[in-house]
Tab-separated table of C-alpha atoms in Angstrom:
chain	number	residue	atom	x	y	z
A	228	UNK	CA	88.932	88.766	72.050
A	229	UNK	CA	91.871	87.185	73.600
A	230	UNK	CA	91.158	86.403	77.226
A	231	UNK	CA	93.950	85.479	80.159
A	232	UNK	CA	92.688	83.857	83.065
A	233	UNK	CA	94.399	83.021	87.112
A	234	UNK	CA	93.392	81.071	89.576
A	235	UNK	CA	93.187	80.667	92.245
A	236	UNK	CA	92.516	84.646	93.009
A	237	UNK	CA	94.400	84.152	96.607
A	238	UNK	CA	96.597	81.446	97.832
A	239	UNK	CA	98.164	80.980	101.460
A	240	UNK	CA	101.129	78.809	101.333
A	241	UNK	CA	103.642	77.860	104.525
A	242	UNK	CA	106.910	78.938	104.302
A	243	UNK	CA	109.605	76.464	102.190
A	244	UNK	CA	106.837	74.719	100.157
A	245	UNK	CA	107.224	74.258	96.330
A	246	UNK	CA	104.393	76.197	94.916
A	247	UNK	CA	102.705	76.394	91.513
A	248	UNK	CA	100.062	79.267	89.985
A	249	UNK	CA	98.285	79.386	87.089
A	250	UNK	CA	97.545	81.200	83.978
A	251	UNK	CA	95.406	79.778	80.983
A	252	UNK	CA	94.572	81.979	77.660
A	253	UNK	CA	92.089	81.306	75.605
A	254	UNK	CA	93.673	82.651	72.187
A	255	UNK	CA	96.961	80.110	71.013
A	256	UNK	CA	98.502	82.665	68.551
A	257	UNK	CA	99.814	83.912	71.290
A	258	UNK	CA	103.514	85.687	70.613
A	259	UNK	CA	104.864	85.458	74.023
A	260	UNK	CA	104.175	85.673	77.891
A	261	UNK	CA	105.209	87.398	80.615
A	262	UNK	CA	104.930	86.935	84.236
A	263	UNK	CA	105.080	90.022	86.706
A	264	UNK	CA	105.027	90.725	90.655
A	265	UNK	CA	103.529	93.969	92.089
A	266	UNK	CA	103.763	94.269	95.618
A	267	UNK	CA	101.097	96.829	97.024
A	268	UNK	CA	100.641	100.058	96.354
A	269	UNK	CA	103.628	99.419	93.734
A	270	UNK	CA	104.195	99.140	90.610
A	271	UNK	CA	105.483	95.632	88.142
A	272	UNK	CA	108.362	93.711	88.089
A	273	UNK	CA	109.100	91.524	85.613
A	274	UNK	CA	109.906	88.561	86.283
A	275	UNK	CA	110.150	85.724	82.946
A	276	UNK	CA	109.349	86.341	79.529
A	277	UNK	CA	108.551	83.038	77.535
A	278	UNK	CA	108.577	83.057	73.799
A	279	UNK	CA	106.025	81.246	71.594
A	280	UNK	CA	108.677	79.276	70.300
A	281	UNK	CA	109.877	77.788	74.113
A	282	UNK	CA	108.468	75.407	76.853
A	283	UNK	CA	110.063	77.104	79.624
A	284	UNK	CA	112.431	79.953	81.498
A	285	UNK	CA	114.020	79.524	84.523
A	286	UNK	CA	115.487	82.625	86.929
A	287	UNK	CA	116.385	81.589	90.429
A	288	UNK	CA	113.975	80.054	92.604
A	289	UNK	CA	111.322	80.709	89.492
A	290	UNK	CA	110.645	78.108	86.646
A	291	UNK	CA	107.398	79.428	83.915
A	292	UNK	CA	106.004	77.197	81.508
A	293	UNK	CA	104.343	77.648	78.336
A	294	UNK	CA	102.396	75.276	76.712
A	295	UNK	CA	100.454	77.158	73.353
A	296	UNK	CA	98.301	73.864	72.745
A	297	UNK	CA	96.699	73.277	75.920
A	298	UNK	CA	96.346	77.460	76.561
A	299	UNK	CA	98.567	77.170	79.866
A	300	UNK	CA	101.645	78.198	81.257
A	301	UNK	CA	102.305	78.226	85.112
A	302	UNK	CA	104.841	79.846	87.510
A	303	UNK	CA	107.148	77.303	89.687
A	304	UNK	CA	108.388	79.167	93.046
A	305	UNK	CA	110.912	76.798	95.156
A	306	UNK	CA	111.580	76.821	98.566
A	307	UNK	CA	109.044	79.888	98.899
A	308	UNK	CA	109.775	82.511	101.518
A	309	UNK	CA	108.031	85.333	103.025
A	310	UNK	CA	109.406	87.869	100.863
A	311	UNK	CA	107.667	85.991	97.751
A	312	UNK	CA	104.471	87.589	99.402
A	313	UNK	CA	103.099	89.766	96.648
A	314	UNK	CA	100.790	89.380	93.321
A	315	UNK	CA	101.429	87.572	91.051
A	316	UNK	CA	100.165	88.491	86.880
A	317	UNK	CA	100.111	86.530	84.299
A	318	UNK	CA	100.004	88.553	80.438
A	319	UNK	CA	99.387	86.997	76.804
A	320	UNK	CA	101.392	89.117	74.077
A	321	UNK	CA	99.433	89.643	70.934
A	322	UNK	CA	99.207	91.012	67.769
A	323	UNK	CA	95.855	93.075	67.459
A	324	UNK	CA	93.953	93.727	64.584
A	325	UNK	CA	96.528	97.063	63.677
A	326	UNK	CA	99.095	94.633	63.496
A	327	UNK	CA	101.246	95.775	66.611
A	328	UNK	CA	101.346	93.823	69.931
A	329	UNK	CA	99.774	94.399	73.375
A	330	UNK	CA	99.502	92.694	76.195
A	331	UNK	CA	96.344	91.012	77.170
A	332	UNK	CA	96.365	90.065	81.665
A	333	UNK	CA	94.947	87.757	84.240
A	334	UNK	CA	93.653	89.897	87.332
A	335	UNK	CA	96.542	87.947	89.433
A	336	UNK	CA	97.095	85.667	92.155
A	337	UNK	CA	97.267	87.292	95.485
A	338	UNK	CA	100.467	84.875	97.093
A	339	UNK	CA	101.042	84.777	100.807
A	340	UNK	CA	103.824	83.188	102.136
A	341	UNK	CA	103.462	82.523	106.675
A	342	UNK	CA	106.663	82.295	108.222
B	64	UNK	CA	114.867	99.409	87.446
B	65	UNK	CA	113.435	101.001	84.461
B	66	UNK	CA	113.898	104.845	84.067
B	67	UNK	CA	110.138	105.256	84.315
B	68	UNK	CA	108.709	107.925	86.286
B	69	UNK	CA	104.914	109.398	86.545
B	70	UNK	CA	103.972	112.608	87.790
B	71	UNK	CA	101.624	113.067	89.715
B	72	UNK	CA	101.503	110.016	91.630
B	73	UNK	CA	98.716	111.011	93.733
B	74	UNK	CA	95.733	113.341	92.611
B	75	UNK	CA	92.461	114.185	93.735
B	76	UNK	CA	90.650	115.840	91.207
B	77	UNK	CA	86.884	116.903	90.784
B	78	UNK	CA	84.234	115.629	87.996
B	79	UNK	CA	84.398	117.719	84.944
B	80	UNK	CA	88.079	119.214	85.518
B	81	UNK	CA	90.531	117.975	83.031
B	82	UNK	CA	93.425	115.979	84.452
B	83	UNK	CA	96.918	115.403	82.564
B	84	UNK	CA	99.003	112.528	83.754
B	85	UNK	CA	102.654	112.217	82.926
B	86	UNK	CA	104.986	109.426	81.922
B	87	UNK	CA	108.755	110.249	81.257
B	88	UNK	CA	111.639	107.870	80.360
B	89	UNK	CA	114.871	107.746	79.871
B	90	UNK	CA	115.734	104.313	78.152
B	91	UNK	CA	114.846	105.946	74.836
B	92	UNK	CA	112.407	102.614	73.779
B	93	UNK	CA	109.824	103.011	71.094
B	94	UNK	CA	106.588	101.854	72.721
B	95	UNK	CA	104.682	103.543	75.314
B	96	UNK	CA	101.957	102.336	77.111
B	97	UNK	CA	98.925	103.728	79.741
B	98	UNK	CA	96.998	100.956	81.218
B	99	UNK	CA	94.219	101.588	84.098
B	100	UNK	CA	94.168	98.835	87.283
B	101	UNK	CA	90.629	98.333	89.134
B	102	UNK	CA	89.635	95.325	91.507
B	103	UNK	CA	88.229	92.739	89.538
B	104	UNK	CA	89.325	93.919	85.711
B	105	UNK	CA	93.168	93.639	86.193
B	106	UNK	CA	95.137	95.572	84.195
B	107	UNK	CA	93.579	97.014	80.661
B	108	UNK	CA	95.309	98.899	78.089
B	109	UNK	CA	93.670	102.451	77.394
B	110	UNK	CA	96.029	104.361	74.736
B	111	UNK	CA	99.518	103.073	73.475
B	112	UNK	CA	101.904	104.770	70.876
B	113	UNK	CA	104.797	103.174	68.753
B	114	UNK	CA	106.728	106.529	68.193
B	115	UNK	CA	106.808	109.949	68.210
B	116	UNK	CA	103.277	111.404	66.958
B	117	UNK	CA	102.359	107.244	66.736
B	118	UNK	CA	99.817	106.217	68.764
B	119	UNK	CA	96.805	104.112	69.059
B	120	UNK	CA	93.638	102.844	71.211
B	121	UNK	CA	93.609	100.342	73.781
B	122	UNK	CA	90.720	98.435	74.882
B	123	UNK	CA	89.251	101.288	77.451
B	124	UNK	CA	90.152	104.358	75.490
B	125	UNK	CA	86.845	106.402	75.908
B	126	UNK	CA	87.369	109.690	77.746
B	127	UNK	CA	91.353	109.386	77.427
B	128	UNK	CA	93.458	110.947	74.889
B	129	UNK	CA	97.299	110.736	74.817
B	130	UNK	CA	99.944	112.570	72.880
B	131	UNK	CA	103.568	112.334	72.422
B	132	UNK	CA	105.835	115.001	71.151
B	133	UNK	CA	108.808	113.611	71.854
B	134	UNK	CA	110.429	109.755	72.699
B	135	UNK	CA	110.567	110.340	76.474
B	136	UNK	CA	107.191	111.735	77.327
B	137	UNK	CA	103.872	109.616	77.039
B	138	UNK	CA	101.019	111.609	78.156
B	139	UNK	CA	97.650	110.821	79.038
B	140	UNK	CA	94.680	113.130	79.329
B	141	UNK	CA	91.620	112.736	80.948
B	142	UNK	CA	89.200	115.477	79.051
B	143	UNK	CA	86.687	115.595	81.409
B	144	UNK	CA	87.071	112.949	84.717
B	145	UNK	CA	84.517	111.029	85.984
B	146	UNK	CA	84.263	109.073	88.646
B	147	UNK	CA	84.572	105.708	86.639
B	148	UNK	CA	87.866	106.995	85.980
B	149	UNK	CA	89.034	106.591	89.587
B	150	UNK	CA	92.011	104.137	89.223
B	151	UNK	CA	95.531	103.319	89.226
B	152	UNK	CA	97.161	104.390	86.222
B	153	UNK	CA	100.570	103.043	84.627
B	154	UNK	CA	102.491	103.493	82.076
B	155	UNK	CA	104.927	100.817	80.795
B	156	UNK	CA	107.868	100.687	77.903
B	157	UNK	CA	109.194	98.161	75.955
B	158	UNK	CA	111.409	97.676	72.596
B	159	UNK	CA	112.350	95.156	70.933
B	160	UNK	CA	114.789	94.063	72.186
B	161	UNK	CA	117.814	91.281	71.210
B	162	UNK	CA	115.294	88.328	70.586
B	163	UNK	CA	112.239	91.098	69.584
B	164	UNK	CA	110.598	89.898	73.155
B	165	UNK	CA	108.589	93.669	73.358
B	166	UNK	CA	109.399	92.975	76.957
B	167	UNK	CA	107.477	95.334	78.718
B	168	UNK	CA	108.675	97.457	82.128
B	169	UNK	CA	106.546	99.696	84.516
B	170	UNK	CA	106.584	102.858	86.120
B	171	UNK	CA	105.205	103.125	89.595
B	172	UNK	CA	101.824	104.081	89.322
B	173	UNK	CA	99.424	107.438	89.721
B	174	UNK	CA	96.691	107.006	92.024
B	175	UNK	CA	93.716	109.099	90.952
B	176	UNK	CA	90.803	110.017	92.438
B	177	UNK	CA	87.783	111.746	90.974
B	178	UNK	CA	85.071	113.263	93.658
C-alpha cells in the first residue's frame, strides 16, 4: 500500500523568507505528483504536476521537485507572502491493482505566512 | 477554475436516512472522483468511475455507492449514514490530458453532518 507522507504538519514562517515543505512516498513506481493548496473551508487548487520522467516544475514563485529514488519531492515558495497562508498537499499518482490510476495524499502542511 | 460544482454543500442529515450527494461538470473529462477529508487521514478515495456506467472502489468504499448515467454527473450515495460518515466530501476530474498527466481538479466541497 502506497503511502505519502508531510512534514512538518504546521509551519510558521516570516514574511519574504525562501521556504521549503516536504513530501516523501514510500512506493517509487510512482507515475506522477501533484502538489495542491486548499485554503479553509475550500476546496483544491492545483498547483504543479511533476511527471515520473522529470526532476522538477517551476510556476511563479513555486519550484517542486521529484526525486523517484530517494521517495522525495519538495515544494520551493520564494519570497513568501501572507497570501501563501493556506495548506499545502502533497499526492503520489498510481496505478492500482485494476490497472487505472489514483491518487494516493499526505495529510498536508498547514503554512502560515506573519506579515 | 474547473466547472465542478456539488450540491448540497451543506447537509445535516440523521443516522439511518439515506443521503445522495451530487457532482456535476461541465469539462466533459472521463474520470470522476469522490474522496472523503477528516483530521488526521487527509484525503482518501471512496468510489471513482472512468466513464459512463464505469466505476470502481476506492480505499474507504464501505457504506458508499456511486452511479453515473451520464459524463457530467458523478453521484455518491450514502445508503444508510452514520456518524463515521461525518466529513468533507469532494469530488475531483481529470483526463488525460496533452502529456496523459490525469491531472486532477476539485470541486468545492459538501460538508456533511450525520446526528
Amino acid at each position: 500500500k502506497q503511502e505519502v507522507t508531510q512534514i512538518p504538519a504546521a509551519l510558521s514562517v516570516p514574511e519574504g523568507e525562501n521556504l521549503v515543505l516536504n513530501c516523501s512516498f514510500t512506493d517509487s513506481a510512482i507515475y506522477n505528483l501533484q502538489w495542491f493548496r486548499q485554503d479553509p473551508g475550500k476546496g483544491l487548487t492545483s498547483l504543479l504536476l511533476i511527471q515520473s520522467s522529470q526532476r522538477e516544475q517551476t510556476s511563479g514563485r513555486l519550484n517542486a521537485s521529484l526525486d523517484k529514488s530517494s521517495g522525495r519531492s519538495t515544494l520551493y515558495i520564494a519570497a513568501s507572502q501572507p497570501g501563501d497562508s493556506a495548506t499545502y498537499l502533497c499526492a503520489g499518482r498510481y496505478v492500482m491493482d485494476t490497472g487505472r490510476r489514483a491518487l494516493t495524499f499526505g495529510s498536508g502542511t498547514r503554512l502560515q505566512v506573519q506579515p | 477554475d474547473a466547472g465542478i460544482t456539488q450540491s448540497p454543500r451543506h447537509k445535516v442529515t440523521e443516522t439511518g436516512t439515506p443521503v445522495t450527494l451530487r457532482c456535476h461538470q461541465t469539462e466533459n473529462h472521463r474520470y470522476m472522483y469522490w474522496y472523503r477529508q477528516d483530521p488526521g487521514h487527509g484525503l482518501r478515495l471512496i468510489h471513482y468511475s472512468y466513464g459512463v456506467k464505469d466505476t470502481d472502489k476506492g480505499e474507504v468504499s464501505d457504506g458508499y455507492s456511486v452511479s453515473r448515467s451520464k459524463t457530467e454527473d458523478f453521484l455518491l450515495t450514502l445508503e444508510s449514514a452514520t456518524s463515521s460518515q461525518t466529513s468533507v466530501y469532494f469530488c475531483a476530474i481529470s483526463d488525460t490530458g496533452l502529456a496523459e498527466t490525469y491531472e486532477q481538479y476539485f470541486g468545492p466541497g459538501t460538508r456533511l453532518t450525520v446526528t
